[in-house]
Amino acid sequence: MTVFLLGAIFNIMASTEWSSLADYALKAFVGGIIWLLFKLIGDYISHKFIGKRKDEDRG
């Protein structure tokens, strides 16, 4: 069973196009960074406006 499993894994690895996989990984990484930046900017802006509203409610 172990030999069959190792053979299947090696067969999958041999038939994988590594250049397209690396291209996809790079695109996913860049997309993740862009998403994170938008999320951080959105959180900062919403926190800034919510903070102003709370200050107006207190005063």
PDB file of N, CA, C, O and CB in Angstrom:
ATOM      1  N   MET A   1       0.833  -1.197   0.000  1.00  0.00           N
ATOM      2  CA  MET A   1       0.000   0.000   0.000  1.00  0.00           C
ATOM      3  C   MET A   1       0.878   1.262   0.000  1.00  0.00           C
ATOM      4  O   MET A   1       0.591   2.226  -0.710  1.00  0.00           O
ATOM      5  CB  MET A   1      -0.948  -0.002   1.226  1.00  0.00           C
ATOM      6  N   THR A   2       1.932   1.243   0.791  1.00  0.00           N
ATOM      7  CA  THR A   2       2.822   2.394   0.876  1.00  0.00           C
ATOM      8  C   THR A   2       3.518   2.651  -0.458  1.00  0.00           C
ATOM      9  O   THR A   2       3.699   3.800  -0.860  1.00  0.00           O
ATOM     10  CB  THR A   2       3.859   2.184   1.979  1.00  0.00           C
ATOM     11  N   VAL A   3       3.903   1.586  -1.132  1.00  0.00           N
ATOM     12  CA  VAL A   3       4.576   1.731  -2.424  1.00  0.00           C
ATOM     13  C   VAL A   3       3.614   2.350  -3.435  1.00  0.00           C
ATOM     14  O   VAL A   3       4.010   3.209  -4.222  1.00  0.00           O
ATOM     15  CB  VAL A   3       5.099   0.358  -2.936  1.00  0.00           C
ATOM     16  N   PHE A   4       2.352   1.917  -3.417  1.00  0.00           N
ATOM     17  CA  PHE A   4       1.349   2.479  -4.318  1.00  0.00           C
ATOM     18  C   PHE A   4       1.140   3.962  -4.033  1.00  0.00           C
ATOM     19  O   PHE A   4       1.041   4.765  -4.960  1.00  0.00           O
ATOM     20  CB  PHE A   4       0.020   1.721  -4.185  1.00  0.00           C
ATOM     21  N   LEU A   5       1.073   4.322  -2.766  1.00  0.00           N
ATOM     22  CA  LEU A   5       0.868   5.722  -2.388  1.00  0.00           C
ATOM     23  C   LEU A   5       2.055   6.585  -2.831  1.00  0.00           C
ATOM     24  O   LEU A   5       1.861   7.660  -3.398  1.00  0.00           O
ATOM     25  CB  LEU A   5       0.661   5.842  -0.862  1.00  0.00           C
ATOM     26  N   LEU A   6       3.259   6.127  -2.580  1.00  0.00           N
ATOM     27  CA  LEU A   6       4.443   6.875  -3.019  1.00  0.00           C
ATOM     28  C   LEU A   6       4.502   6.984  -4.539  1.00  0.00           C
ATOM     29  O   LEU A   6       4.861   8.036  -5.067  1.00  0.00           O
ATOM     30  CB  LEU A   6       5.719   6.207  -2.496  1.00  0.00           C
ATOM     31  N   GLY A   7       4.155   5.915  -5.246  1.00  0.00           N
ATOM     32  CA  GLY A   7       4.136   5.946  -6.700  1.00  0.00           C
ATOM     33  C   GLY A   7       3.124   6.943  -7.226  1.00  0.00           C
ATOM     34  O   GLY A   7       3.388   7.652  -8.198  1.00  0.00           O
ATOM     35  N   ALA A   8       1.958   7.000  -6.582  1.00  0.00           N
ATOM     36  CA  ALA A   8       0.927   7.955  -7.001  1.00  0.00           C
ATOM     37  C   ALA A   8       1.388   9.387  -6.760  1.00  0.00           C
ATOM     38  O   ALA A   8       1.176  10.258  -7.603  1.00  0.00           O
ATOM     39  CB  ALA A   8      -0.392   7.690  -6.253  1.00  0.00           C
ATOM     40  N   ILE A   9       2.013   9.632  -5.623  1.00  0.00           N
ATOM     41  CA  ILE A   9       2.507  10.988  -5.307  1.00  0.00           C
ATOM     42  C   ILE A   9       3.594  11.404  -6.297  1.00  0.00           C
ATOM     43  O   ILE A   9       3.578  12.529  -6.796  1.00  0.00           O
ATOM     44  CB  ILE A   9       3.060  11.048  -3.853  1.00  0.00           C
ATOM     45  N   PHE A  10       4.529  10.510  -6.582  1.00  0.00           N
ATOM     46  CA  PHE A  10       5.592  10.840  -7.529  1.00  0.00           C
ATOM     47  C   PHE A  10       5.041  11.047  -8.937  1.00  0.00           C
ATOM     48  O   PHE A  10       5.542  11.891  -9.681  1.00  0.00           O
ATOM     49  CB  PHE A  10       6.650   9.738  -7.541  1.00  0.00           C
ATOM     50  N   ASN A  11       4.019  10.287  -9.305  1.00  0.00           N
ATOM     51  CA  ASN A  11       3.397  10.450 -10.619  1.00  0.00           C
ATOM     52  C   ASN A  11       2.720  11.809 -10.722  1.00  0.00           C
ATOM     53  O   ASN A  11       2.822  12.473 -11.754  1.00  0.00           O
ATOM     54  CB  ASN A  11       2.379   9.327 -10.881  1.00  0.00           C
ATOM     55  N   ILE A  12       2.039  12.226  -9.682  1.00  0.00           N
ATOM     56  CA  ILE A  12       1.391  13.544  -9.679  1.00  0.00           C
ATOM     57  C   ILE A  12       2.443  14.641  -9.758  1.00  0.00           C
ATOM     58  O   ILE A  12       2.277  15.612 -10.496  1.00  0.00           O
ATOM     59  CB  ILE A  12       0.518  13.728  -8.413  1.00  0.00           C
ATOM     60  N   MET A  13       3.530  14.488  -8.995  1.00  0.00           N
ATOM     61  CA  MET A  13       4.584  15.504  -9.013  1.00  0.00           C
ATOM     62  C   MET A  13       5.278  15.568 -10.371  1.00  0.00           C
ATOM     63  O   MET A  13       5.680  16.646 -10.807  1.00  0.00           O
ATOM     64  CB  MET A  13       5.611  15.220  -7.917  1.00  0.00           C
ATOM     65  N   ALA A  14       5.424  14.424 -11.048  1.00  0.00           N
ATOM     66  CA  ALA A  14       6.099  14.401 -12.347  1.00  0.00           C
ATOM     67  C   ALA A  14       5.238  15.039 -13.425  1.00  0.00           C
ATOM     68  O   ALA A  14       5.766  15.627 -14.369  1.00  0.00           O
ATOM     69  CB  ALA A  14       6.451  12.969 -12.740  1.00  0.00           C
ATOM     70  N   SER A  15       3.925  14.930 -13.299  1.00  0.00           N
ATOM     71  CA  SER A  15       3.057  15.470 -14.344  1.00  0.00           C
ATOM     72  C   SER A  15       2.617  16.903 -14.059  1.00  0.00           C
ATOM     73  O   SER A  15       1.858  17.481 -14.837  1.00  0.00           O
ATOM     74  CB  SER A  15       1.839  14.589 -14.505  1.00  0.00           C
ATOM     75  N   THR A  16       3.076  17.475 -12.968  1.00  0.00           N
ATOM     76  CA  THR A  16       2.701  18.845 -12.625  1.00  0.00           C
ATOM     77  C   THR A  16       3.565  19.827 -13.400  1.00  0.00           C
ATOM     78  O   THR A  16       4.780  19.660 -13.498  1.00  0.00           O
ATOM     79  CB  THR A  16       2.836  19.089 -11.107  1.00  0.00           C
ATOM     80  N   GLU A  17       2.926  20.848 -13.945  1.00  0.00           N
ATOM     81  CA  GLU A  17       3.665  21.910 -14.618  1.00  0.00           C
ATOM     82  C   GLU A  17       4.088  22.929 -13.557  1.00  0.00           C
ATOM     83  O   GLU A  17       3.276  23.730 -13.093  1.00  0.00           O
ATOM     84  CB  GLU A  17       2.799  22.585 -15.750  1.00  0.00           C
ATOM     85  N   TRP A  18       5.353  22.889 -13.185  1.00  0.00           N
ATOM     86  CA  TRP A  18       5.831  23.712 -12.084  1.00  0.00           C
ATOM     87  C   TRP A  18       5.861  25.195 -12.437  1.00  0.00           C
ATOM     88  O   TRP A  18       5.711  26.044 -11.558  1.00  0.00           O
ATOM     89  CB  TRP A  18       7.208  23.260 -11.666  1.00  0.00           C
ATOM     90  N   SER A  19       6.055  25.517 -13.718  1.00  0.00           N
ATOM     91  CA  SER A  19       6.103  26.933 -14.101  1.00  0.00           C
ATOM     92  C   SER A  19       4.726  27.576 -13.927  1.00  0.00           C
ATOM     93  O   SER A  19       4.630  28.707 -13.450  1.00  0.00           O
ATOM     94  CB  SER A  19       6.587  27.088 -15.566  1.00  0.00           C
ATOM     95  N   SER A  20       3.671  26.874 -14.305  1.00  0.00           N
ATOM     96  CA  SER A  20       2.331  27.444 -14.121  1.00  0.00           C
ATOM     97  C   SER A  20       1.965  27.480 -12.646  1.00  0.00           C
ATOM     98  O   SER A  20       1.264  28.391 -12.204  1.00  0.00           O
ATOM     99  CB  SER A  20       1.283  26.636 -14.909  1.00  0.00           C
ATOM    100  N   LEU A  21       2.429  26.502 -11.881  1.00  0.00           N
ATOM    101  CA  LEU A  21       2.156  26.493 -10.441  1.00  0.00           C
ATOM    102  C   LEU A  21       2.873  27.652  -9.752  1.00  0.00           C
ATOM    103  O   LEU A  21       2.309  28.284  -8.859  1.00  0.00           O
ATOM    104  CB  LEU A  21       2.591  25.150  -9.815  1.00  0.00           C
ATOM    105  N   ALA A  22       4.099  27.933 -10.156  1.00  0.00           N
ATOM    106  CA  ALA A  22       4.839  29.061  -9.594  1.00  0.00           C
ATOM    107  C   ALA A  22       4.190  30.383  -9.996  1.00  0.00           C
ATOM    108  O   ALA A  22       4.145  31.322  -9.201  1.00  0.00           O
ATOM    109  CB  ALA A  22       6.308  29.026 -10.053  1.00  0.00           C
ATOM    110  N   ASP A  23       3.688  30.458 -11.227  1.00  0.00           N
ATOM    111  CA  ASP A  23       2.991  31.662 -11.688  1.00  0.00           C
ATOM    112  C   ASP A  23       1.728  31.894 -10.862  1.00  0.00           C
ATOM    113  O   ASP A  23       1.445  33.019 -10.451  1.00  0.00           O
ATOM    114  CB  ASP A  23       2.636  31.546 -13.189  1.00  0.00           C
ATOM    115  N   TYR A  24       0.981  30.836 -10.626  1.00  0.00           N
ATOM    116  CA  TYR A  24      -0.231  30.948  -9.817  1.00  0.00           C
ATOM    117  C   TYR A  24       0.113  31.368  -8.384  1.00  0.00           C
ATOM    118  O   TYR A  24      -0.575  32.209  -7.805  1.00  0.00           O
ATOM    119  CB  TYR A  24      -1.000  29.611  -9.812  1.00  0.00           C
ATOM    120  N   ALA A  25       1.166  30.791  -7.814  1.00  0.00           N
ATOM    121  CA  ALA A  25       1.556  31.122  -6.442  1.00  0.00           C
ATOM    122  C   ALA A  25       1.952  32.598  -6.338  1.00  0.00           C
ATOM    123  O   ALA A  25       1.621  33.266  -5.358  1.00  0.00           O
ATOM    124  CB  ALA A  25       2.723  30.219  -5.978  1.00  0.00           C
ATOM    125  N   LEU A  26       2.656  33.098  -7.343  1.00  0.00           N
ATOM    126  CA  LEU A  26       3.047  34.509  -7.345  1.00  0.00           C
ATOM    127  C   LEU A  26       1.817  35.408  -7.431  1.00  0.00           C
ATOM    128  O   LEU A  26       1.725  36.400  -6.708  1.00  0.00           O
ATOM    129  CB  LEU A  26       4.003  34.803  -8.516  1.00  0.00           C
ATOM    130  N   LYS A  27       0.872  35.068  -8.308  1.00  0.00           N
ATOM    131  CA  LYS A  27      -0.358  35.851  -8.434  1.00  0.00           C
ATOM    132  C   LYS A  27      -1.172  35.811  -7.138  1.00  0.00           C
ATOM    133  O   LYS A  27      -1.727  36.828  -6.722  1.00  0.00           O
ATOM    134  CB  LYS A  27      -1.205  35.330  -9.607  1.00  0.00           C
ATOM    135  N   ALA A  28      -1.243  34.650  -6.507  1.00  0.00           N
ATOM    136  CA  ALA A  28      -1.983  34.528  -5.256  1.00  0.00           C
ATOM    137  C   ALA A  28      -1.325  35.349  -4.151  1.00  0.00           C
ATOM    138  O   ALA A  28      -2.016  35.971  -3.344  1.00  0.00           O
ATOM    139  CB  ALA A  28      -2.082  33.059  -4.835  1.00  0.00           C
ATOM    140  N   PHE A  29      -0.003  35.354  -4.111  1.00  0.00           N
ATOM    141  CA  PHE A  29       0.724  36.119  -3.097  1.00  0.00           C
ATOM    142  C   PHE A  29       0.503  37.618  -3.279  1.00  0.00           C
ATOM    143  O   PHE A  29       0.224  38.330  -2.314  1.00  0.00           O
ATOM    144  CB  PHE A  29       2.224  35.797  -3.157  1.00  0.00           C
ATOM    145  N   VAL A  30       0.627  38.095  -4.511  1.00  0.00           N
ATOM    146  CA  VAL A  30       0.417  39.523  -4.796  1.00  0.00           C
ATOM    147  C   VAL A  30      -1.032  39.908  -4.515  1.00  0.00           C
ATOM    148  O   VAL A  30      -1.292  40.965  -3.941  1.00  0.00           O
ATOM    149  CB  VAL A  30       0.785  39.853  -6.269  1.00  0.00           C
ATOM    150  N   GLY A  31      -1.966  39.068  -4.911  1.00  0.00           N
ATOM    151  CA  GLY A  31      -3.376  39.330  -4.630  1.00  0.00           C
ATOM    152  C   GLY A  31      -3.662  39.373  -3.143  1.00  0.00           C
ATOM    153  O   GLY A  31      -4.465  40.189  -2.691  1.00  0.00           O
ATOM    154  N   GLY A  32      -3.022  38.515  -2.380  1.00  0.00           N
ATOM    155  CA  GLY A  32      -3.192  38.515  -0.933  1.00  0.00           C
ATOM    156  C   GLY A  32      -2.655  39.784  -0.290  1.00  0.00           C
ATOM    157  O   GLY A  32      -3.258  40.318   0.641  1.00  0.00           O
ATOM    158  N   ILE A  33      -1.530  40.260  -0.783  1.00  0.00           N
ATOM    159  CA  ILE A  33      -0.967  41.509  -0.255  1.00  0.00           C
ATOM    160  C   ILE A  33      -1.885  42.684  -0.574  1.00  0.00           C
ATOM    161  O   ILE A  33      -2.121  43.541   0.277  1.00  0.00           O
ATOM    162  CB  ILE A  33       0.444  41.760  -0.836  1.00  0.00           C
ATOM    163  N   ILE A  34      -2.407  42.722  -1.809  1.00  0.00           N
ATOM    164  CA  ILE A  34      -3.326  43.806  -2.178  1.00  0.00           C
ATOM    165  C   ILE A  34      -4.579  43.761  -1.327  1.00  0.00           C
ATOM    166  O   ILE A  34      -5.045  44.800  -0.859  1.00  0.00           O
ATOM    167  CB  ILE A  34      -3.697  43.722  -3.662  1.00  0.00           C
ATOM    168  N   TRP A  35      -5.141  42.555  -1.114  1.00  0.00           N
ATOM    169  CA  TRP A  35      -6.335  42.412  -0.279  1.00  0.00           C
ATOM    170  C   TRP A  35      -6.041  42.877   1.149  1.00  0.00           C
ATOM    171  O   TRP A  35      -6.861  43.566   1.756  1.00  0.00           O
ATOM    172  CB  TRP A  35      -6.826  40.943  -0.278  1.00  0.00           C
ATOM    173  N   LEU A  36      -4.881  42.507   1.685  1.00  0.00           N
ATOM    174  CA  LEU A  36      -4.521  42.906   3.041  1.00  0.00           C
ATOM    175  C   LEU A  36      -4.398  44.418   3.163  1.00  0.00           C
ATOM    176  O   LEU A  36      -4.838  44.997   4.156  1.00  0.00           O
ATOM    177  CB  LEU A  36      -3.217  42.245   3.456  1.00  0.00           C
ATOM    178  N   LEU A  37      -3.801  45.064   2.156  1.00  0.00           N
ATOM    179  CA  LEU A  37      -3.678  46.524   2.185  1.00  0.00           C
ATOM    180  C   LEU A  37      -5.058  47.193   2.156  1.00  0.00           C
ATOM    181  O   LEU A  37      -5.307  48.127   2.918  1.00  0.00           O
ATOM    182  CB  LEU A  37      -2.826  47.013   0.994  1.00  0.00           C
ATOM    183  N   PHE A  38      -5.956  46.720   1.282  1.00  0.00           N
ATOM    184  CA  PHE A  38      -7.304  47.281   1.253  1.00  0.00           C
ATOM    185  C   PHE A  38      -8.013  47.074   2.583  1.00  0.00           C
ATOM    186  O   PHE A  38      -8.717  47.969   3.050  1.00  0.00           O
ATOM    187  CB  PHE A  38      -8.119  46.654   0.123  1.00  0.00           C
ATOM    188  N   LYS A  39      -7.838  45.913   3.199  1.00  0.00           N
ATOM    189  CA  LYS A  39      -8.471  45.614   4.485  1.00  0.00           C
ATOM    190  C   LYS A  39      -7.937  46.540   5.567  1.00  0.00           C
ATOM    191  O   LYS A  39      -8.714  47.081   6.353  1.00  0.00           O
ATOM    192  CB  LYS A  39      -8.237  44.144   4.879  1.00  0.00           C
ATOM    193  N   LEU A  40      -6.628  46.729   5.619  1.00  0.00           N
ATOM    194  CA  LEU A  40      -6.039  47.604   6.633  1.00  0.00           C
ATOM    195  C   LEU A  40      -6.464  49.055   6.438  1.00  0.00           C
ATOM    196  O   LEU A  40      -6.763  49.751   7.409  1.00  0.00           O
ATOM    197  CB  LEU A  40      -4.517  47.500   6.599  1.00  0.00           C
ATOM    198  N   ILE A  41      -6.493  49.513   5.185  1.00  0.00           N
ATOM    199  CA  ILE A  41      -6.928  50.885   4.906  1.00  0.00           C
ATOM    200  C   ILE A  41      -8.393  51.056   5.286  1.00  0.00           C
ATOM    201  O   ILE A  41      -8.761  52.068   5.884  1.00  0.00           O
ATOM    202  CB  ILE A  41      -6.715  51.237   3.413  1.00  0.00           C
ATOM    203  N   GLY A  42      -9.231  50.085   4.950  1.00  0.00           N
ATOM    204  CA  GLY A  42     -10.643  50.149   5.308  1.00  0.00           C
ATOM    205  C   GLY A  42     -10.857  50.156   6.807  1.00  0.00           C
ATOM    206  O   GLY A  42     -11.698  50.903   7.307  1.00  0.00           O
ATOM    207  N   ASP A  43     -10.114  49.338   7.533  1.00  0.00           N
ATOM    208  CA  ASP A  43     -10.221  49.326   8.994  1.00  0.00           C
ATOM    209  C   ASP A  43      -9.775  50.657   9.588  1.00  0.00           C
ATOM    210  O   ASP A  43     -10.396  51.156  10.526  1.00  0.00           O
ATOM    211  CB  ASP A  43      -9.386  48.182   9.584  1.00  0.00           C
ATOM    212  N   TYR A  44      -8.707  51.233   9.051  1.00  0.00           N
ATOM    213  CA  TYR A  44      -8.213  52.511   9.550  1.00  0.00           C
ATOM    214  C   TYR A  44      -9.239  53.613   9.327  1.00  0.00           C
ATOM    215  O   TYR A  44      -9.519  54.406  10.226  1.00  0.00           O
ATOM    216  CB  TYR A  44      -6.891  52.874   8.873  1.00  0.00           C
ATOM    217  N   ILE A  45      -9.796  53.654   8.116  1.00  0.00           N
ATOM    218  CA  ILE A  45     -10.777  54.698   7.802  1.00  0.00           C
ATOM    219  C   ILE A  45     -12.037  54.530   8.644  1.00  0.00           C
ATOM    220  O   ILE A  45     -12.556  55.508   9.182  1.00  0.00           O
ATOM    221  CB  ILE A  45     -11.135  54.669   6.306  1.00  0.00           C
ATOM    222  N   SER A  46     -12.536  53.296   8.764  1.00  0.00           N
ATOM    223  CA  SER A  46     -13.756  53.091   9.550  1.00  0.00           C
ATOM    224  C   SER A  46     -13.504  53.394  11.024  1.00  0.00           C
ATOM    225  O   SER A  46     -14.373  53.958  11.690  1.00  0.00           O
ATOM    226  CB  SER A  46     -14.270  51.648   9.384  1.00  0.00           C
ATOM    227  N   HIS A  47     -12.336  53.032  11.545  1.00  0.00           N
ATOM    228  CA  HIS A  47     -12.016  53.329  12.942  1.00  0.00           C
ATOM    229  C   HIS A  47     -11.916  54.837  13.163  1.00  0.00           C
ATOM    230  O   HIS A  47     -12.328  55.349  14.204  1.00  0.00           O
ATOM    231  CB  HIS A  47     -10.699  52.642  13.352  1.00  0.00           C
ATOM    232  N   LYS A  48     -11.365  55.541  12.176  1.00  0.00           N
ATOM    233  CA  LYS A  48     -11.219  56.991  12.284  1.00  0.00           C
ATOM    234  C   LYS A  48     -12.591  57.660  12.343  1.00  0.00           C
ATOM    235  O   LYS A  48     -12.813  58.540  13.174  1.00  0.00           O
ATOM    236  CB  LYS A  48     -10.402  57.544  11.097  1.00  0.00           C
ATOM    237  N   PHE A  49     -13.521  57.249  11.463  1.00  0.00           N
ATOM    238  CA  PHE A  49     -14.842  57.857  11.447  1.00  0.00           C
ATOM    239  C   PHE A  49     -15.684  57.422  12.648  1.00  0.00           C
ATOM    240  O   PHE A  49     -16.450  58.224  13.182  1.00  0.00           O
ATOM    241  CB  PHE A  49     -15.558  57.504  10.156  1.00  0.00           C
ATOM    242  N   ILE A  50     -15.554  56.168  13.077  1.00  0.00           N
ATOM    243  CA  ILE A  50     -16.302  55.703  14.250  1.00  0.00           C
ATOM    244  C   ILE A  50     -15.781  56.412  15.491  1.00  0.00           C
ATOM    245  O   ILE A  50     -16.560  56.759  16.379  1.00  0.00           O
ATOM    246  CB  ILE A  50     -16.187  54.160  14.414  1.00  0.00           C
ATOM    247  N   GLY A  51     -14.471  56.631  15.561  1.00  0.00           N
ATOM    248  CA  GLY A  51     -13.896  57.355  16.695  1.00  0.00           C
ATOM    249  C   GLY A  51     -14.416  58.777  16.776  1.00  0.00           C
ATOM    250  O   GLY A  51     -14.659  59.282  17.873  1.00  0.00           O
ATOM    251  N   LYS A  52     -14.590  59.435  15.638  1.00  0.00           N
ATOM    252  CA  LYS A  52     -15.135  60.796  15.631  1.00  0.00           C
ATOM    253  C   LYS A  52     -16.580  60.801  16.100  1.00  0.00           C
ATOM    254  O   LYS A  52     -16.992  61.699  16.834  1.00  0.00           O
ATOM    255  CB  LYS A  52     -15.036  61.413  14.229  1.00  0.00           C
ATOM    256  N   ARG A  53     -17.348  59.813  15.685  1.00  0.00           N
ATOM    257  CA  ARG A  53     -18.751  59.733  16.101  1.00  0.00           C
ATOM    258  C   ARG A  53     -18.867  59.523  17.598  1.00  0.00           C
ATOM    259  O   ARG A  53     -19.728  60.119  18.245  1.00  0.00           O
ATOM    260  CB  ARG A  53     -19.465  58.604  15.362  1.00  0.00           C
ATOM    261  N   LYS A  54     -18.014  58.688  18.149  1.00  0.00           N
ATOM    262  CA  LYS A  54     -18.070  58.439  19.598  1.00  0.00           C
ATOM    263  C   LYS A  54     -17.686  59.681  20.380  1.00  0.00           C
ATOM    264  O   LYS A  54     -18.272  59.964  21.426  1.00  0.00           O
ATOM    265  CB  LYS A  54     -17.147  57.276  19.982  1.00  0.00           C
ATOM    266  N   ASP A  55     -16.695  60.434  19.878  1.00  0.00           N
ATOM    267  CA  ASP A  55     -16.292  61.671  20.537  1.00  0.00           C
ATOM    268  C   ASP A  55     -17.432  62.701  20.484  1.00  0.00           C
ATOM    269  O   ASP A  55     -17.635  63.437  21.450  1.00  0.00           O
ATOM    270  CB  ASP A  55     -15.014  62.242  19.876  1.00  0.00           C
ATOM    271  N   GLU A  56     -18.172  62.763  19.378  1.00  0.00           N
ATOM    272  CA  GLU A  56     -19.275  63.708  19.264  1.00  0.00           C
ATOM    273  C   GLU A  56     -20.414  63.316  20.199  1.00  0.00           C
ATOM    274  O   GLU A  56     -21.088  64.185  20.753  1.00  0.00           O
ATOM    275  CB  GLU A  56     -19.775  63.781  17.815  1.00  0.00           C
ATOM    276  N   ASP A  57     -20.634  62.015  20.380  1.00  0.00           N
ATOM    277  CA  ASP A  57     -21.696  61.556  21.266  1.00  0.00           C
ATOM    278  C   ASP A  57     -21.366  61.856  22.727  1.00  0.00           C
ATOM    279  O   ASP A  57     -22.266  62.135  23.519  1.00  0.00           O
ATOM    280  CB  ASP A  57     -21.932  60.058  21.076  1.00  0.00           C
ATOM    281  N   ARG A  58     -20.103  61.800  23.085  1.00  0.00           N
ATOM    282  CA  ARG A  58     -19.704  62.067  24.467  1.00  0.00           C
ATOM    283  C   ARG A  58     -19.755  63.554  24.790  1.00  0.00           C
ATOM    284  O   ARG A  58     -20.121  63.939  25.901  1.00  0.00           O
ATOM    285  CB  ARG A  58     -18.304  61.530  24.724  1.00  0.00           C
ATOM    286  N   GLY A  59     -19.393  64.377  23.836  1.00  0.00           N
ATOM    287  CA  GLY A  59     -19.248  65.804  24.073  1.00  0.00           C
ATOM    288  C   GLY A  59     -20.515  66.508  23.922  1.00  0.00           C
ATOM    289  O   GLY A  59     -20.569  67.726  24.089  1.00  0.00           O
TER     290      GLY A  59
END
